[in-house]
Coordinates of C-alpha atoms in Angstrom, one line a residue:
M1468 CA -5.4 30.1 -21.4
I1469 CA -5.6 26.4 -22.3
E1470 CA -2.9 24.3 -24.1
K1471 CA -3.5 20.8 -25.5
T1472 CA -0.7 18.3 -26.1
P1473 CA -1.5 15.0 -27.9
L1474 CA 0.4 12.0 -26.5
Q1475 CA 0.6 8.2 -27.3
D1476 CA -2.4 5.8 -26.9
N1477 CA -4.9 8.7 -27.4
W1478 CA -3.8 10.3 -24.3
V1479 CA -3.9 14.1 -24.2
L1480 CA -2.3 16.5 -21.7
Y1481 CA -4.2 19.7 -21.0
K1482 CA -2.8 22.8 -19.3
V1483 CA -5.1 25.4 -17.9
I1484 CA -3.3 28.7 -16.8
N1485 CA -4.8 31.8 -15.2
T1486 CA -3.4 35.4 -15.5
N1487 CA -1.6 34.9 -12.1
G1488 CA 0.4 32.1 -13.6
M1489 CA -1.4 29.4 -11.6
K1490 CA -1.3 26.3 -13.8
L1491 CA -3.3 23.1 -13.7
E1492 CA -2.2 20.0 -15.8
V1493 CA -4.6 17.2 -16.5
L1494 CA -4.6 13.9 -18.5
N1495 CA -7.7 12.7 -20.3
F1496 CA -6.7 9.3 -19.0
G1497 CA -8.2 8.9 -15.5
G1498 CA -8.9 12.6 -15.4
I1499 CA -5.5 12.7 -13.6
I1500 CA -4.1 15.9 -12.2
T1501 CA -0.4 15.7 -13.1
S1502 CA 0.6 19.2 -11.8
L1503 CA -0.8 22.2 -10.0
E1504 CA 1.5 25.2 -9.7
V1505 CA 0.6 27.7 -7.0
P1506 CA 2.6 30.8 -5.8
D1507 CA 4.4 31.0 -2.5
K1508 CA 4.8 34.1 -0.3
D1509 CA 7.6 35.3 -2.6
G1510 CA 5.5 34.8 -5.7
N1511 CA 7.4 31.6 -6.8
L1512 CA 5.2 29.2 -8.7
E1513 CA 5.8 25.6 -7.8
N1514 CA 4.1 22.3 -8.2
I1515 CA 2.2 21.3 -5.0
V1516 CA 0.9 17.8 -6.0
L1517 CA 2.6 14.4 -6.2
S1518 CA 3.1 13.3 -9.8
Y1519 CA 5.2 10.8 -11.8
R1520 CA 8.3 11.8 -13.6
N1521 CA 7.3 9.6 -16.5
L1522 CA 3.7 9.9 -17.7
E1523 CA 3.6 6.2 -18.7
D1524 CA 3.7 5.3 -15.0
Y1525 CA 0.1 6.5 -14.7
K1526 CA -1.0 3.3 -16.7
E1527 CA -0.7 1.3 -13.4
N1528 CA -0.9 4.1 -10.8
P1529 CA -1.5 1.9 -7.8
N1530 CA -1.5 4.9 -5.5
Y1531 CA -4.1 6.7 -7.6
F1532 CA -2.0 9.9 -7.9
G1533 CA -4.3 12.7 -9.1
A1534 CA -7.0 10.4 -10.4
L1535 CA -10.8 10.6 -10.6
I1536 CA -12.3 7.8 -8.4
G1537 CA -15.6 6.0 -9.1
R1538 CA -18.1 4.7 -9.2
V1539 CA -17.5 4.4 -5.4
A1540 CA -14.6 6.0 -3.7
G1541 CA -13.2 4.0 -0.7
R1542 CA -13.5 0.3 0.3
I1543 CA -16.6 -1.8 -0.1
E1544 CA -16.4 -4.7 2.4
D1545 CA -16.1 -8.1 0.8
A1546 CA -16.6 -6.5 -2.6
Q1547 CA -20.3 -6.9 -2.4
F1548 CA -23.5 -5.1 -1.4
E1549 CA -27.3 -5.7 -1.4
L1550 CA -29.7 -3.4 -3.1
D1551 CA -33.4 -3.8 -3.5
G1552 CA -33.1 -7.5 -2.4
K1553 CA -30.4 -8.4 -4.9
V1554 CA -26.7 -9.1 -4.0
Y1555 CA -24.2 -7.5 -6.3
Q1556 CA -20.7 -8.9 -6.5
L1557 CA -17.9 -6.5 -7.5
Q1558 CA -14.3 -7.0 -8.5
A1559 CA -12.0 -7.4 -5.5
N1560 CA -8.7 -5.5 -5.8
E1561 CA -7.6 -5.1 -2.2
G1562 CA -7.6 -8.5 -0.6
S1563 CA -11.3 -9.6 -0.6
H1564 CA -12.4 -6.0 -0.8
H1565 CA -13.3 -3.6 -3.6
L1566 CA -11.3 -0.3 -3.5
H1567 CA -11.9 2.9 -5.5
G1568 CA -14.1 1.5 -8.2
G1569 CA -12.1 -1.7 -8.7
P1570 CA -9.2 -2.5 -11.0
Q1571 CA -10.9 -0.8 -14.0
G1572 CA -12.4 2.1 -12.1
F1573 CA -12.7 5.7 -13.4
H1574 CA -9.0 6.2 -12.8
Q1575 CA -8.3 3.8 -15.7
V1576 CA -10.6 5.1 -18.4
L1577 CA -10.2 7.6 -21.2
W1578 CA -12.5 10.6 -20.6
E1579 CA -13.9 12.8 -23.3
V1580 CA -12.8 16.3 -22.7
E1581 CA -14.3 19.7 -23.7
T1582 CA -12.4 22.9 -22.9
F1583 CA -14.0 26.2 -21.9
E1584 CA -12.7 29.8 -21.4
Q1585 CA -14.7 32.6 -19.9
D1586 CA -13.8 36.0 -18.4
Q1587 CA -12.9 34.8 -14.9
T1588 CA -12.7 31.1 -15.4
A1589 CA -11.2 28.4 -17.7
G1590 CA -11.3 24.6 -17.5
L1591 CA -12.2 21.2 -18.7
R1592 CA -15.4 19.3 -18.9
L1593 CA -14.7 15.5 -18.7
S1594 CA -17.4 13.0 -19.7
Y1595 CA -17.7 9.2 -19.4
T1596 CA -20.5 6.7 -19.5
S1597 CA -20.1 3.6 -17.3
A1598 CA -22.0 0.8 -18.9
E1599 CA -24.5 -1.4 -17.1
G1600 CA -22.6 -4.1 -15.2
E1601 CA -19.2 -2.4 -15.5
G1602 CA -17.2 -3.5 -12.5
G1603 CA -20.2 -5.4 -11.3
Y1604 CA -22.4 -2.3 -10.7
P1605 CA -26.0 -2.0 -11.7
G1606 CA -27.3 0.6 -14.2
K1607 CA -25.8 2.8 -16.9
L1608 CA -24.1 5.8 -15.2
K1609 CA -23.4 9.0 -17.2
V1610 CA -20.8 11.1 -15.5
V1611 CA -19.6 14.7 -16.1
V1612 CA -16.7 16.1 -14.1
T1613 CA -15.8 19.8 -14.5
Y1614 CA -12.4 21.2 -13.5
T1615 CA -12.4 25.0 -13.2
L1616 CA -9.5 27.3 -12.5
T1617 CA -10.5 30.9 -11.5
E1618 CA -8.7 34.2 -11.7
D1619 CA -8.7 34.4 -7.9
N1620 CA -6.7 31.1 -7.6
K1621 CA -9.5 28.7 -6.8
F1622 CA -9.7 25.2 -8.3
A1623 CA -13.2 23.7 -8.3
I1624 CA -14.2 20.2 -9.1
L1625 CA -17.9 19.6 -10.0
Y1626 CA -19.2 16.0 -10.2
E1627 CA -22.5 15.3 -11.9
A1628 CA -24.0 11.9 -12.6
T1629 CA -27.3 10.3 -13.7
T1630 CA -28.3 6.6 -13.8
D1631 CA -31.1 4.5 -15.3
Q1632 CA -31.1 2.1 -12.3
A1633 CA -30.5 2.6 -8.6
T1634 CA -26.8 2.3 -8.1
P1635 CA -24.2 3.3 -5.5
V1636 CA -22.2 6.5 -6.4
T1637 CA -19.7 8.6 -4.5
L1638 CA -17.1 10.3 -6.6
T1639 CA -13.8 12.0 -5.5
N1640 CA -10.4 13.0 -6.7
H1641 CA -7.3 11.4 -5.2
T1642 CA -4.7 14.2 -5.6
Y1643 CA -1.9 14.1 -3.0
F1644 CA -1.0 17.7 -1.9
N1645 CA 2.3 19.0 -0.5
L1646 CA 2.4 22.8 -0.1
S1647 CA 6.2 23.0 0.4
G1648 CA 6.4 23.2 -3.4
G1649 CA 8.5 20.8 -5.5
L1650 CA 8.2 18.2 -2.8
K1651 CA 11.1 19.9 -0.8
R1652 CA 9.8 18.6 2.5
T1653 CA 7.3 16.0 3.7
I1654 CA 3.9 17.0 5.1
A1655 CA 5.2 16.5 8.7
E1656 CA 5.8 20.2 9.2
Q1657 CA 2.6 21.2 7.5
Q1658 CA -0.6 21.9 9.3
A1659 CA -4.0 20.3 8.5
M1660 CA -7.6 20.9 9.7
V1661 CA -10.9 19.1 9.2
A1662 CA -14.1 20.5 10.6
S1663 CA -15.3 17.3 12.1
K1664 CA -16.3 16.0 15.5
Q1665 CA -16.6 12.3 14.4
F1666 CA -14.5 9.9 12.5
T1667 CA -14.8 6.2 11.6
E1668 CA -13.2 3.4 13.5
L1669 CA -11.4 0.9 11.2
D1670 CA -10.5 -2.7 11.6
E1671 CA -7.1 -4.3 10.7
E1672 CA -8.1 -4.4 7.0
L1673 CA -9.0 -0.7 7.0
I1674 CA -12.7 -1.6 6.8
S1675 CA -15.1 0.5 8.8
T1676 CA -16.5 -1.3 11.9
G1677 CA -19.6 0.9 11.6
K1678 CA -18.7 2.8 14.7
L1679 CA -18.2 6.5 14.8
L1680 CA -15.6 7.9 17.3
D1681 CA -15.3 11.4 18.7
T1682 CA -12.4 13.4 17.4
E1683 CA -12.2 15.5 20.6
G1684 CA -9.3 14.5 22.9
S1685 CA -7.7 12.3 20.2
P1686 CA -5.0 12.8 17.5
F1687 CA -8.0 13.0 15.0
D1688 CA -9.2 16.3 16.5
L1689 CA -8.3 18.6 13.6
Q1690 CA -11.0 21.2 14.2
S1691 CA -8.2 23.8 14.3
F1692 CA -4.9 23.6 12.3
R1693 CA -2.5 21.0 13.8
T1694 CA 1.1 20.1 12.8
L1695 CA 0.9 16.6 11.1
G1696 CA 4.2 15.4 12.5
D1697 CA 2.8 15.8 16.0
I1698 CA 0.0 13.5 15.1
F1699 CA 2.2 10.9 13.5
S1700 CA 4.3 10.6 16.6
T1701 CA 1.2 10.0 18.9
P1702 CA 0.6 6.5 20.1
H1703 CA -3.0 5.6 19.1
E1704 CA -4.4 2.3 17.9
Q1705 CA -6.3 3.7 15.0
L1706 CA -3.1 5.5 13.7
Q1707 CA -1.1 2.3 14.0
L1708 CA -3.7 0.3 12.1
A1709 CA -3.4 2.7 9.2
G1710 CA 0.4 2.4 9.1
G1711 CA 1.3 5.2 11.5
G1712 CA -0.9 7.9 10.0
I1713 CA -4.5 8.8 9.0
D1714 CA -6.6 6.9 6.5
H1715 CA -10.0 7.6 8.0
Y1716 CA -13.4 9.0 7.1
F1717 CA -14.4 12.2 8.9
L1718 CA -18.0 13.5 9.0
F1719 CA -18.1 17.2 8.4
S1720 CA -19.7 19.4 11.1
A1721 CA -22.7 21.2 9.8
N1722 CA -22.4 24.9 8.9
E1723 CA -18.7 25.0 9.4
K1724 CA -16.5 26.7 6.8
P1725 CA -14.0 25.9 5.5
K1726 CA -14.5 22.2 5.7
A1727 CA -10.8 21.4 5.6
G1728 CA -7.4 23.0 5.0
L1729 CA -3.6 22.7 4.7
Y1730 CA -1.0 25.3 5.6
D1731 CA 2.8 25.3 5.1
P1732 CA 4.4 27.9 7.4
E1733 CA 7.7 28.0 5.5
S1734 CA 6.2 28.7 2.0
G1735 CA 3.3 30.6 3.4
R1736 CA 0.9 28.6 1.1
L1737 CA -2.6 28.1 2.5
M1738 CA -5.2 25.8 0.9
T1739 CA -8.8 25.8 2.2
I1740 CA -11.4 23.4 1.1
D1741 CA -15.2 23.8 0.9
S1742 CA -17.6 21.1 -0.3
N1743 CA -21.2 20.0 -0.2
Q1744 CA -20.1 16.4 0.4
P1745 CA -20.9 15.1 3.8
G1746 CA -17.3 14.3 4.7
L1747 CA -13.9 13.2 3.5
V1748 CA -11.3 10.5 3.8
L1749 CA -8.0 12.1 5.0
Y1750 CA -5.0 10.0 3.9
T1751 CA -1.5 11.0 4.9
S1752 CA 0.3 8.6 2.4
N1753 CA 1.3 6.2 5.2
G1754 CA 1.6 3.4 2.7
L1755 CA 3.8 5.2 0.1
D1756 CA 7.0 3.3 -0.5
K1757 CA 10.4 4.8 -1.5
T1758 CA 10.7 3.2 -5.0
L1759 CA 8.6 5.6 -7.2
E1760 CA 10.2 8.1 -9.5
L1761 CA 8.2 11.3 -8.9
K1762 CA 8.6 14.5 -10.9
E1763 CA 10.9 16.2 -8.4
R1764 CA 12.3 13.3 -6.2
Q1765 CA 11.9 9.7 -5.0
S1766 CA 8.6 8.9 -3.2
A1767 CA 8.5 8.6 0.6
K1768 CA 6.1 8.0 3.4
Y1769 CA 4.2 11.2 4.5
L1770 CA 5.2 12.9 1.2
G1771 CA 1.6 14.0 0.5
I1772 CA -1.9 14.3 1.9
C1773 CA -5.2 13.5 0.2
F1774 CA -8.5 15.3 1.0
E1775 CA -11.0 12.8 -0.6
T1776 CA -14.3 14.6 -0.2
Q1777 CA -17.1 12.0 -0.5
A1778 CA -19.8 10.1 1.2
F1779 CA -18.8 6.8 2.6
P1780 CA -19.3 3.2 1.3
A1781 CA -19.7 1.8 4.8
S1782 CA -23.3 3.0 4.4
L1783 CA -23.8 -0.1 2.2
H1784 CA -23.3 -2.3 5.3
H1785 CA -23.9 -0.1 8.3
S1786 CA -26.5 2.5 9.4
G1787 CA -25.4 6.0 10.5
F1788 CA -23.6 7.0 7.4
P1789 CA -24.8 9.2 4.5
D1790 CA -26.6 7.1 1.8
I1791 CA -24.7 6.7 -1.4
I1792 CA -27.5 5.2 -3.6
L1793 CA -28.4 7.3 -6.6
Q1794 CA -31.9 6.8 -8.0
P1795 CA -32.9 7.2 -11.6
E1796 CA -35.0 10.3 -10.9
E1797 CA -32.1 12.0 -9.2
T1798 CA -29.0 13.9 -10.4
Y1799 CA -25.8 13.5 -8.4
R1800 CA -24.2 16.9 -8.0
K1801 CA -21.3 17.5 -5.7
E1802 CA -18.7 20.2 -5.7
T1803 CA -15.4 20.7 -3.9
V1804 CA -13.5 24.0 -4.1
F1805 CA -9.8 24.3 -3.3
S1806 CA -8.8 28.0 -2.5
F1807 CA -5.2 29.0 -2.5
S1808 CA -3.8 32.1 -0.7
I1809 CA -0.8 33.3 1.3
K1810 CA -0.8 33.5 5.1

């Protein structure tokens, strides 16, 4: 079932509900996921994502709650890159760097939305065309993102894009998850996993040094589920650089499934993630301040965790990372599936 509620400024709020009661709420502005209700071990449906109490707060949304990110997710060093012998200057919006598509990235645009309902699935097809030169990027980029909710409590995001010129592209979604339900607890008691043997080293400005480090023997070894609070309390230079938590890119191990996951022992909620992206940025909301009015409570450090499946923009300046250049003869097609169950 799909419900549609028109709002001010041509914003529309969509609700997609399956027969189990699982409910996804999305704004056409920024493709923002404002709520995702999932059952716990007792069948209680609760919101498991961070969202603002007042929808108008999404106009700024400096933390990118629930938003689609593009053209390039992550930080581009010095807001520039060279492609085919030409240097492109992008808009800087984090010091001298370009973050998450810049100040007018995909999180700030109105998407065209089509709804669909089938036997086992329902969802939204969001479309946007990024003009040549928008944000400083070359080429006209046509993007379609499909949000699908299934009857077996899976939420899939399919990203598709084509371009008329070579251009960097890696898209993601910036939802902050907290499986306690209703933000009753921080993520410190929740357990996370990432199927990865390598992660990126960052400098003081959270820019990749180009060096890959081994996860094994470090707090970044998440190849099996680990309690996040134990990681936060571990002294490690890379954790301290990121504000006492994780804000790093992990390269997925080949042929491992699932690619990532989150588990809340108290509620029994388990989320597993599969993706054909080469890796993800794991962000444990280390920089979240206490002043934001969220739907259920005030914001706080470690209140949510982002699984930003993507390639990595460090490939624009360093070798050894998956390429993010999309060519005119190619179609960008990446999918990430979040599966919800009880453990």
